[in-house]
Every structure is written in structure tokens, then in C-alpha cells.
Short mmCIF file of C-alpha atoms and ligand atoms in Angstrom, two decimals:
data_model
loop_
_atom_site.label_atom_id
_atom_site.label_comp_id
_atom_site.label_asym_id
_atom_site.label_seq_id
_atom_site.Cartn_x
_atom_site.Cartn_y
_atom_site.Cartn_z
CA MET A 1 -1.15 17.32 -2.06
CA ILE A 2 -3.16 14.52 -3.61
CA LYS A 3 -3.35 10.98 -2.36
CA ILE A 4 -4.92 8.30 -4.46
CA LYS A 5 -5.49 5.14 -2.48
CA ASN A 6 -6.35 1.67 -3.76
CA LEU A 7 -8.42 3.14 -6.53
CA VAL A 8 -10.52 0.59 -8.41
CA LYS A 9 -12.76 1.32 -11.42
CA GLU A 10 -14.86 -1.36 -13.00
CA TYR A 11 -17.28 -1.09 -15.90
CA THR A 12 -20.14 -3.47 -16.21
CA ASN A 13 -21.51 -4.24 -19.66
CA GLY A 14 -23.13 -7.09 -21.55
CA SER A 15 -20.08 -9.32 -21.45
CA GLY A 16 -19.48 -8.89 -17.74
CA VAL A 17 -17.26 -6.76 -15.52
CA THR A 18 -14.05 -5.13 -16.76
CA ARG A 19 -11.63 -3.85 -14.24
CA VAL A 20 -9.91 -0.83 -15.77
CA LEU A 21 -8.13 0.46 -12.58
CA ASP A 22 -6.93 -2.27 -10.30
CA GLY A 23 -5.80 -0.80 -7.00
CA VAL A 24 -3.87 2.33 -7.95
CA ASP A 25 -1.88 4.04 -5.16
CA LEU A 26 -0.23 7.35 -5.88
CA THR A 27 0.75 10.41 -3.90
CA ILE A 28 1.70 13.69 -5.50
CA HIS A 29 3.24 16.34 -3.20
CA PRO A 30 3.03 20.07 -3.61
CA GLY A 31 5.62 21.25 -6.13
CA GLU A 32 5.80 17.81 -7.83
CA VAL A 33 5.04 16.88 -11.40
CA LEU A 34 4.15 13.21 -11.62
CA ALA A 35 3.99 11.86 -15.14
CA VAL A 36 1.79 8.82 -15.78
CA VAL A 37 2.75 6.84 -18.79
CA GLY A 38 1.63 3.54 -20.27
CA PRO A 39 0.28 1.92 -23.38
CA SER A 40 -3.02 2.85 -24.93
CA GLY A 41 -5.86 1.34 -23.01
CA ALA A 42 -3.83 1.07 -19.79
CA GLY A 43 -6.42 3.21 -17.90
CA LYS A 44 -4.67 6.57 -17.88
CA SER A 45 -7.69 8.68 -18.87
CA THR A 46 -9.91 6.65 -16.59
CA LEU A 47 -7.57 7.51 -13.77
CA ALA A 48 -7.84 11.22 -14.62
CA HIS A 49 -11.66 11.03 -14.68
CA CYS A 50 -11.73 9.19 -11.34
CA VAL A 51 -9.38 11.66 -9.71
CA ASN A 52 -11.65 14.60 -10.29
CA LEU A 53 -14.72 12.38 -9.82
CA LEU A 54 -16.14 13.03 -13.27
CA GLU A 55 -16.46 9.26 -12.92
CA ARG A 56 -17.21 7.52 -9.59
CA PRO A 57 -14.50 5.14 -8.65
CA THR A 58 -15.81 1.64 -7.76
CA SER A 59 -13.75 1.75 -4.59
CA GLY A 60 -10.75 3.45 -3.08
CA SER A 61 -10.24 7.10 -2.17
CA VAL A 62 -8.95 10.33 -3.63
CA GLU A 63 -7.76 12.85 -1.00
CA VAL A 64 -7.01 16.40 -1.87
CA ASN A 65 -5.39 18.23 1.02
CA SER A 66 -6.74 15.49 3.31
CA ASN A 67 -10.28 15.81 2.09
CA ASP A 68 -11.55 12.53 0.66
CA LEU A 69 -13.55 13.50 -2.45
CA THR A 70 -15.22 10.08 -2.72
CA ARG A 71 -17.08 10.68 0.59
CA LEU A 72 -18.55 14.03 -0.27
CA LYS A 73 -22.16 14.82 -1.23
CA SER A 74 -22.64 16.46 -4.55
CA ARG A 75 -22.73 20.06 -3.18
CA GLU A 76 -19.61 19.58 -1.09
CA LEU A 77 -17.97 17.88 -4.01
CA ARG A 78 -18.55 20.85 -6.27
CA VAL A 79 -16.75 23.06 -3.84
CA ALA A 80 -13.90 20.58 -3.25
CA ARG A 81 -13.46 20.11 -6.98
CA ARG A 82 -12.31 23.72 -7.25
CA SER A 83 -8.99 22.56 -5.78
CA ILE A 84 -8.35 20.46 -8.91
CA GLY A 85 -7.74 22.31 -12.19
CA THR A 86 -8.07 20.26 -15.32
CA ILE A 87 -6.29 20.71 -18.66
CA PHE A 88 -7.76 18.78 -21.54
CA GLN A 89 -6.27 17.59 -24.80
CA SER A 90 -6.72 20.28 -27.44
CA ALA A 91 -7.67 22.72 -24.66
CA GLY A 92 -11.44 22.11 -24.77
CA LEU A 93 -12.30 25.76 -25.07
CA GLN A 94 -15.70 27.11 -25.85
CA THR A 95 -15.53 28.24 -29.45
CA ARG A 96 -18.13 30.98 -29.23
CA ARG A 97 -16.52 32.69 -26.26
CA THR A 98 -13.46 34.88 -26.32
CA VAL A 99 -10.17 34.04 -24.61
CA ALA A 100 -11.06 36.22 -21.64
CA GLU A 101 -14.51 34.76 -21.36
CA ASN A 102 -13.20 31.23 -21.41
CA VAL A 103 -10.69 31.96 -18.65
CA GLY A 104 -13.35 33.72 -16.61
CA LEU A 105 -16.00 30.98 -16.97
CA PRO A 106 -15.30 29.25 -13.66
CA LEU A 107 -15.62 32.63 -11.87
CA ARG A 108 -18.90 33.40 -13.61
CA TYR A 109 -20.36 30.13 -12.46
CA LEU A 110 -19.34 31.16 -8.94
CA GLY A 111 -21.00 34.55 -9.31
CA ALA A 112 -17.84 36.61 -8.68
CA THR A 113 -18.16 40.43 -8.96
CA ASP A 114 -17.25 41.92 -12.29
CA ARG A 115 -14.31 43.69 -10.87
CA ALA A 116 -12.82 40.66 -9.16
CA HIS A 117 -13.53 38.65 -12.24
CA ARG A 118 -11.77 41.13 -14.59
CA ARG A 119 -8.75 41.48 -12.37
CA ARG A 120 -8.26 37.69 -12.05
CA VAL A 121 -8.64 37.12 -15.81
CA ALA A 122 -6.14 39.89 -16.67
CA GLU A 123 -3.72 38.45 -14.11
CA LEU A 124 -3.98 34.95 -15.59
CA LEU A 125 -3.70 36.04 -19.20
CA ASP A 126 -0.66 38.09 -18.31
CA ARG A 127 0.88 35.05 -16.64
CA VAL A 128 0.45 32.81 -19.66
CA GLY A 129 1.58 35.57 -22.03
CA LEU A 130 -1.75 36.15 -23.79
CA SER A 131 -2.88 39.58 -22.60
CA GLU A 132 -2.87 40.76 -26.18
CA ARG A 133 -5.23 38.04 -27.21
CA ALA A 134 -7.96 38.60 -24.58
CA ASP A 135 -10.67 39.36 -27.20
CA PHE A 136 -9.67 36.73 -29.76
CA TYR A 137 -11.81 33.62 -30.32
CA PRO A 138 -10.18 30.14 -29.90
CA HIS A 139 -10.04 29.54 -33.69
CA GLN A 140 -7.90 32.63 -34.10
CA LEU A 141 -5.19 31.17 -31.87
CA SER A 142 -2.49 28.56 -32.49
CA GLY A 143 -2.66 25.17 -30.78
CA GLY A 144 -0.07 26.20 -28.22
CA GLN A 145 -1.90 29.48 -27.48
CA GLN A 146 -5.16 27.57 -27.06
CA GLN A 147 -3.47 25.24 -24.57
CA ARG A 148 -2.22 28.30 -22.60
CA VAL A 149 -5.77 29.54 -22.38
CA GLY A 150 -6.71 26.12 -21.14
CA ILE A 151 -3.99 26.31 -18.48
CA ALA A 152 -5.09 29.81 -17.48
CA ARG A 153 -8.68 28.61 -17.15
CA ALA A 154 -7.59 25.59 -15.07
CA LEU A 155 -5.90 28.01 -12.66
CA THR A 156 -8.76 30.51 -12.31
CA LEU A 157 -10.01 29.17 -8.99
CA ARG A 158 -6.51 28.79 -7.52
CA PRO A 159 -6.34 25.00 -7.37
CA SER A 160 -3.64 23.11 -5.50
CA VAL A 161 -3.69 20.24 -7.95
CA LEU A 162 -3.52 20.28 -11.78
CA LEU A 163 -4.62 17.36 -13.87
CA ALA A 164 -3.48 17.18 -17.43
CA ASP A 165 -4.45 14.35 -19.81
CA GLU A 166 -2.44 14.39 -23.08
CA ALA A 167 -2.28 18.18 -22.76
CA THR A 168 0.59 18.47 -25.22
CA SER A 169 -0.41 15.70 -27.65
CA GLY A 170 -0.73 16.97 -31.17
CA LEU A 171 1.52 19.98 -30.55
CA ASP A 172 4.89 20.37 -32.30
CA PRO A 173 8.05 19.74 -30.18
CA GLU A 174 8.83 23.43 -29.71
CA THR A 175 5.33 24.36 -28.59
CA THR A 176 5.25 21.26 -26.33
CA ARG A 177 8.46 22.49 -24.78
CA SER A 178 7.05 25.88 -24.10
CA ILE A 179 3.98 24.34 -22.42
CA THR A 180 6.04 22.02 -20.24
CA THR A 181 8.28 24.94 -19.23
CA LEU A 182 5.23 26.96 -18.28
CA LEU A 183 3.86 24.07 -16.25
CA ARG A 184 7.13 23.65 -14.37
CA GLU A 185 7.22 27.38 -13.63
CA LEU A 186 3.66 27.26 -12.32
CA ARG A 187 4.55 24.20 -10.28
CA ASP A 188 7.20 26.30 -8.49
CA GLU A 189 5.32 29.55 -8.27
CA LEU A 190 2.04 28.02 -7.01
CA ASP A 191 3.42 24.94 -5.30
CA LEU A 192 1.08 22.85 -7.48
CA ALA A 193 0.91 19.05 -7.47
CA ILE A 194 0.61 18.16 -11.10
CA LEU A 195 -0.63 14.86 -12.55
CA PHE A 196 0.56 14.85 -16.15
CA ILE A 197 -0.67 12.04 -18.34
CA THR A 198 1.17 11.48 -21.62
CA HIS A 199 2.35 8.75 -23.92
CA GLU A 200 5.32 10.85 -25.15
CA MET A 201 8.51 9.92 -23.44
CA ASP A 202 10.29 13.06 -24.69
CA THR A 203 7.72 15.17 -22.97
CA VAL A 204 8.22 13.11 -19.72
CA VAL A 205 11.93 13.98 -19.68
CA ASN A 206 11.09 17.66 -19.87
CA VAL A 207 8.28 17.84 -17.38
CA ALA A 208 8.38 15.17 -14.76
CA ASP A 209 9.90 14.95 -11.31
CA THR A 210 8.50 11.46 -10.75
CA VAL A 211 7.10 8.91 -13.18
CA ALA A 212 4.57 6.16 -12.75
CA ARG A 213 3.93 3.51 -15.39
CA LEU A 214 0.43 2.15 -15.65
CA ASP A 215 -0.20 -1.16 -17.27
CA HIS A 216 -3.52 -2.99 -17.30
CA GLY A 217 -4.81 -0.69 -14.55
CA ARG A 218 -1.93 -1.28 -12.18
CA ILE A 219 1.13 0.85 -11.32
CA VAL A 220 4.02 -1.37 -12.37
CA GLU A 221 6.81 1.14 -11.80
CA HIS A 222 7.01 4.36 -9.85
CA GLY A 223 9.95 6.51 -8.88
CA GLN A 224 12.01 9.67 -9.11
CA ILE A 225 13.02 10.23 -12.73
CA GLY A 226 16.72 10.28 -11.83
CA ASP A 227 16.46 6.90 -10.10
CA LEU A 228 14.55 5.31 -12.97
CA LEU A 229 17.09 6.62 -15.46
CA VAL A 230 19.98 4.80 -13.80
CA ASP A 231 17.98 1.66 -12.99
CA SER A 232 18.82 -0.80 -15.69
CA GLN A 233 15.77 -2.86 -14.79
CA SER A 234 13.46 0.07 -15.45
CA ALA A 235 11.43 0.03 -18.59
CA VAL A 236 10.70 3.68 -18.17
CA GLY A 237 14.38 4.46 -17.70
CA ALA A 238 15.22 2.53 -20.86
CA ALA A 239 12.44 4.24 -22.77
CA LEU A 240 13.53 7.70 -21.60
CA ILE A 241 17.06 7.22 -22.82
CA ALA A 242 16.31 4.77 -25.59
CA VAL A 243 19.46 2.61 -25.34
CA ASP A 244 19.57 0.28 -28.31
CA SER A 245 21.41 -2.80 -27.30
CA ARG A 246 20.67 -4.96 -30.36
CA ALA A 247 23.98 -4.63 -32.10
CA ALA A 248 25.99 -4.97 -28.89
CA ARG A 249 24.15 -8.13 -27.92
CA SER A 250 25.49 -9.94 -30.90
CA PHE A 251 28.85 -9.88 -29.10
CA ALA A 252 27.66 -12.36 -26.50
CA ASP A 253 29.02 -15.85 -27.17
CA ALA A 254 29.82 -19.11 -25.42
CA ALA A 255 32.54 -17.51 -23.32
CA ASN A 256 31.29 -13.91 -22.96
CA ASP A 257 28.36 -12.02 -21.47
CA VAL A 258 27.11 -8.67 -22.58
CA TRP A 259 26.10 -6.33 -19.67
CA HIS A 260 24.09 -3.17 -19.66
CA ILE A 261 25.51 -0.68 -17.20
CA ALA A 262 23.73 2.39 -16.00
CA TYR A 263 24.84 4.89 -13.41
CA GLY A 264 24.35 8.40 -12.03
CA ALA A 265 27.57 10.02 -13.17
CA GLU A 266 27.81 12.25 -10.12
CA ASN A 267 27.92 9.22 -7.66
CA VAL A 268 30.24 6.84 -9.51
CA ARG A 269 34.04 7.05 -9.97
CA SER A 270 34.91 7.85 -13.57
CA ASP A 271 37.44 5.04 -13.91
CA TRP A 272 34.88 2.32 -13.18
CA LEU A 273 35.77 0.48 -16.38
CA ALA A 274 39.45 0.32 -15.44
CA VAL A 275 38.39 -1.06 -12.03
CA LEU A 276 36.30 -3.77 -13.66
CA SER A 277 39.09 -4.63 -15.95
CA ALA A 278 41.55 -4.98 -13.05
CA GLU A 279 39.13 -6.85 -10.75
CA VAL A 280 37.18 -9.03 -13.17
CA ASP A 281 38.47 -9.41 -16.69
CA PRO A 282 41.48 -7.73 -18.27
CA GLN A 283 39.91 -8.54 -21.70
CA ILE A 284 36.74 -6.57 -20.83
CA GLY A 285 35.38 -4.87 -23.97
CA LEU A 286 33.53 -1.64 -24.20
CA LEU A 287 30.94 -1.97 -26.98
CA GLN A 288 28.94 1.21 -26.57
CA ALA A 289 28.87 4.08 -24.06
CA ASP A 290 27.20 7.41 -23.62
CA VAL A 291 26.75 10.13 -21.01
CA ARG A 292 23.74 12.42 -21.22
CA ILE A 293 22.07 15.12 -19.25
CA VAL A 294 18.46 14.21 -18.76
CA ASN A 295 16.24 16.61 -16.82
CA GLY A 296 19.34 17.88 -14.94
CA TYR A 297 20.66 14.38 -14.12
CA VAL A 298 23.96 13.32 -15.59
CA VAL A 299 23.42 9.65 -16.48
CA GLY A 300 25.84 7.25 -18.05
CA TYR A 301 25.12 4.05 -19.95
CA ALA A 302 27.47 1.43 -21.31
CA LEU A 303 27.31 -1.98 -22.91
CA VAL A 304 30.27 -4.05 -22.01
CA ARG A 305 31.44 -7.58 -22.80
CA ALA A 306 33.13 -9.69 -20.15
CA ALA A 307 34.16 -13.32 -19.66
CA ASN A 308 31.21 -15.31 -18.34
CA HIS A 309 33.27 -17.52 -16.03
CA ARG A 310 33.83 -14.36 -14.02
CA ARG A 311 30.14 -13.53 -13.81
CA GLU A 312 29.87 -13.57 -10.01
CA ALA A 313 32.98 -11.42 -9.62
CA PHE A 314 31.50 -9.04 -12.21
CA ARG A 315 28.33 -8.75 -10.17
CA ASP A 316 30.27 -8.09 -6.96
CA SER A 317 32.37 -5.35 -8.51
CA VAL A 318 29.40 -3.68 -10.19
CA ARG A 319 27.65 -3.57 -6.85
CA ARG A 320 30.65 -2.18 -5.01
CA LEU A 321 31.17 0.52 -7.60
CA GLY A 322 27.55 1.61 -7.31
CA LEU A 323 26.68 0.78 -10.91
CA ASN A 324 23.49 -0.80 -12.05
CA GLY A 325 24.26 -3.87 -14.11
CA THR A 326 21.91 -6.10 -16.12
CA LEU A 327 23.05 -9.22 -17.82
CA LEU A 328 21.45 -9.02 -21.21
CA GLU A 329 19.71 -12.24 -21.86
CA GLY A 330 16.10 -12.95 -22.65
CA THR A 331 14.66 -9.51 -22.10
CA ASP A 332 15.92 -6.93 -24.57
CA LEU A 333 15.83 -3.42 -23.09
CA ARG A 334 15.01 -2.04 -26.42
CA GLN A 335 12.08 -4.36 -26.70
CA ARG A 336 10.77 -3.38 -23.36
CA GLU A 337 11.12 0.28 -24.42
CA LEU A 338 8.96 -0.44 -27.40
CA GLU A 339 6.39 -1.94 -25.10
CA VAL A 340 6.23 1.37 -23.24
CA VAL A 341 6.52 3.74 -26.15
CA GLY A 342 4.72 1.80 -28.83
CA GLN A 343 1.20 3.04 -28.80
N1 ATP B 1 -17.21 3.88 -20.16
C1 ATP B 1 -16.50 2.78 -20.37
N2 ATP B 1 -17.11 1.55 -20.44
C2 ATP B 1 -16.33 0.46 -20.60
N3 ATP B 1 -15.04 0.39 -20.76
C3 ATP B 1 -14.40 1.56 -20.71
C4 ATP B 1 -15.13 2.84 -20.53
N4 ATP B 1 -14.22 3.82 -20.54
C5 ATP B 1 -12.97 3.22 -20.76
N5 ATP B 1 -13.11 1.88 -20.86
C6 ATP B 1 -12.01 0.92 -21.12
O1 ATP B 1 -10.98 1.16 -20.19
C7 ATP B 1 -9.75 0.88 -20.69
C8 ATP B 1 -8.85 2.05 -20.43
O2 ATP B 1 -9.23 3.21 -21.18
P1 ATP B 1 -8.52 4.58 -21.01
O3 ATP B 1 -9.24 5.59 -21.89
O4 ATP B 1 -8.42 4.94 -19.57
O5 ATP B 1 -7.07 4.26 -21.60
P2 ATP B 1 -5.87 5.23 -21.80
O6 ATP B 1 -4.71 4.68 -21.01
O7 ATP B 1 -6.25 6.62 -21.50
O8 ATP B 1 -5.49 5.08 -23.34
P3 ATP B 1 -4.98 6.14 -24.42
O9 ATP B 1 -3.49 6.20 -24.27
O10 ATP B 1 -5.35 5.50 -25.75
O11 ATP B 1 -5.66 7.41 -24.17
C9 ATP B 1 -9.95 0.63 -22.19
O12 ATP B 1 -9.85 -0.71 -22.44
C10 ATP B 1 -11.40 1.13 -22.44
O13 ATP B 1 -12.00 0.38 -23.40
MG1 MG B 2 -6.34 8.37 -22.65
#
């Protein structure tokens, strides 16, 4: 379990003080993958560096299994850091060492016996499916294989937390999928708390249990992926499903509203549109609708048009039916999606 509390990071340079992390609070439980998303420059990598204390936070705390890393002296910190495994973008392997040597490096630094060392390396390479490649050098491996070596190395010292910053960026979709599948398996087998930083929303869908959106150093949204998906106010939810409401919005006019409806299909009666029609507006129009399975959740979306003199009745019915409804005016969901995704 990792608890990040009120984390602040400021850099001081010629032009003054820049606050890059502005009071970040996050908890990741064992067996949970938290994806952190956000635009370039939001502070995601800074967060990763502060969590394993490669950089000193300006204030706040980082507790791993109730041990506050920010309070430790450098020797204690070196020991405590073993509970955090880190996976870098493009694996960060040592090019002049073999796969087995790379995976065993953390043990070598600890002075483990040769036998213990060999056994652990063999076990890890077997787990990530690379036993046959033990004596290869990194440049003889594909990008996905290199990343598997990076994962094996991160696990060498049996951490309880994994930290991944853009670990799948630059990999093709299929390879990305195999890495996210591996991470989810490891999450379950080892009860890992995983902090997974990415700017790829497709990857988030495949890997995350919870999602936090970081913007200008603050967490502006945080929740279970299933809740965000059906929350029509959620920019992350909109980005994950990429509902394009532009065409439908042109159906709004002096007498009619256009609403964005989102719902968890398992919790909502399937004839909700008929109910709205009976209770609110017999002329209700269905402009667009979709049901998808996202990360195991069945989520439904619809864009509907209804008479605006019945707006309050519409709100009441939507609430009673357990739907999430957003009147589309001003903020375009699609535009908000682009704010999240557009890097
Ligand atoms: N050492 C530093 N000194 C001053 N400013 C820094 C330093 N490191 C990072 N920053 C600033 O902090 C902000 C956040 O950077 P960070 O690398 O954390 O963003 P990011 O969310 O990881 O972006 P990306 O998606 O592009 O990787 C940026 O504006 C950056 O210029
Ligand atoms: Mg970054």
C-alpha cells in the first residue's frame, strides 16, 4: 500500500519558484492499478520521481506500508526503496550486460549469494517468458521483450509497489496489450500496488482499476474506472469512450435540448428511453446510442433530444432512473476529451 499525502514539489530557478506538484493526495491499495493521466507538463514524471524519492519533495509525505520515506536517512531510505520497483520508458537496460545480468543487478548490489541470485533470476525470467533469452543483450530483443526484462528487474527485490512512467509508450498496440496483461497478472499474483503513468487512454482502459487525472500539479479527478465511465461530467470517462457529440448537438434549437446520457448497463432498466418518453416528452428523439464493454464494465451512452420546457421533469426522471445526464451546452464533451488526450 502506498499513501501519497499533500505532496508538493517546487523548483527554484532564475525566474522564481515553479510549483510543479500542488498538494497531491493519492492512495493505492495492494492489488490495485492506478493510472495517472494528464497533459504533457502536468507533473506526472515529477510525481513518479518524488514517489521513489529520486527527487526530494518540497513537502508532504510518501508512505509505503506505513513507512514515511520522506523522513528516512539515506541509509534507511536505500533499504525502504527496495519496496518500490520502477519500470522506465524504453526499459532503461544496461546495454553491455545480458538479460540475466540486468535482472540480477539489484541482487548483486545487495551482495546476494550466487546461488540465490541465479535462482531468483531464473524464476523471474521464466515468469516474464524470457528464459530462452537469458544470455541475449538488450539490442538483440524487441521493444516488448526489453520492457519485460525491465519488469523482471523491477520485481527482483520483491517490491510491494510498482512505479511505471510511460512504460508502454512507443510500443505497438499488440505489444502494449501483452505488457498490460502481464502487469495485471502480476498485480494479482503478488498483490502489487501499481502506479501506472501514461498519456494513452487506450492503455488506461486495459490496465487500470482506478484513474487519477493530474492537471497543473493537482489531482482534478480520481475514481474507479467504472464510475468515471458512466459519469457524464468526467473528462476521463469521456476520453476513455470518446463519445463525439458534435453532430448530435446541432439538433439543439429554440425548443429542444440535447442531453448526453451515460449509465452502467447492469444497474439501469433497459427501457429507460420509453420511460423518459412517457414521463417527459413523447417526442423525445434518440440521436445516437452505444453500449460497450470497457474493462469488464458494460457502459451505455446516448445522445437524446427533448423539449426544453420539460427540462426539470427530464432531470427528475433521469435521476430516478439512475442515469447520468448532462445538458450539452457550453462545454463539449469531445472538446474536453481532447484536452485530456491531446498531448
Ligand atoms: N528539474 C526541473 N526544474 C525545473 N522545472 C522542472 C524540472 N523538472 C520538471 N520541471 C517542470 O515541471 C513540469 C512538469 O514536468 P513533468 O516532466 O513532470 O511533466 P509530465 O506530466 O511528465 O509530462 P510528459 O507527459 O510530457 O512526460 C514541466 O513544466 C517541467 O518543465
Ligand atoms: Mg513525463
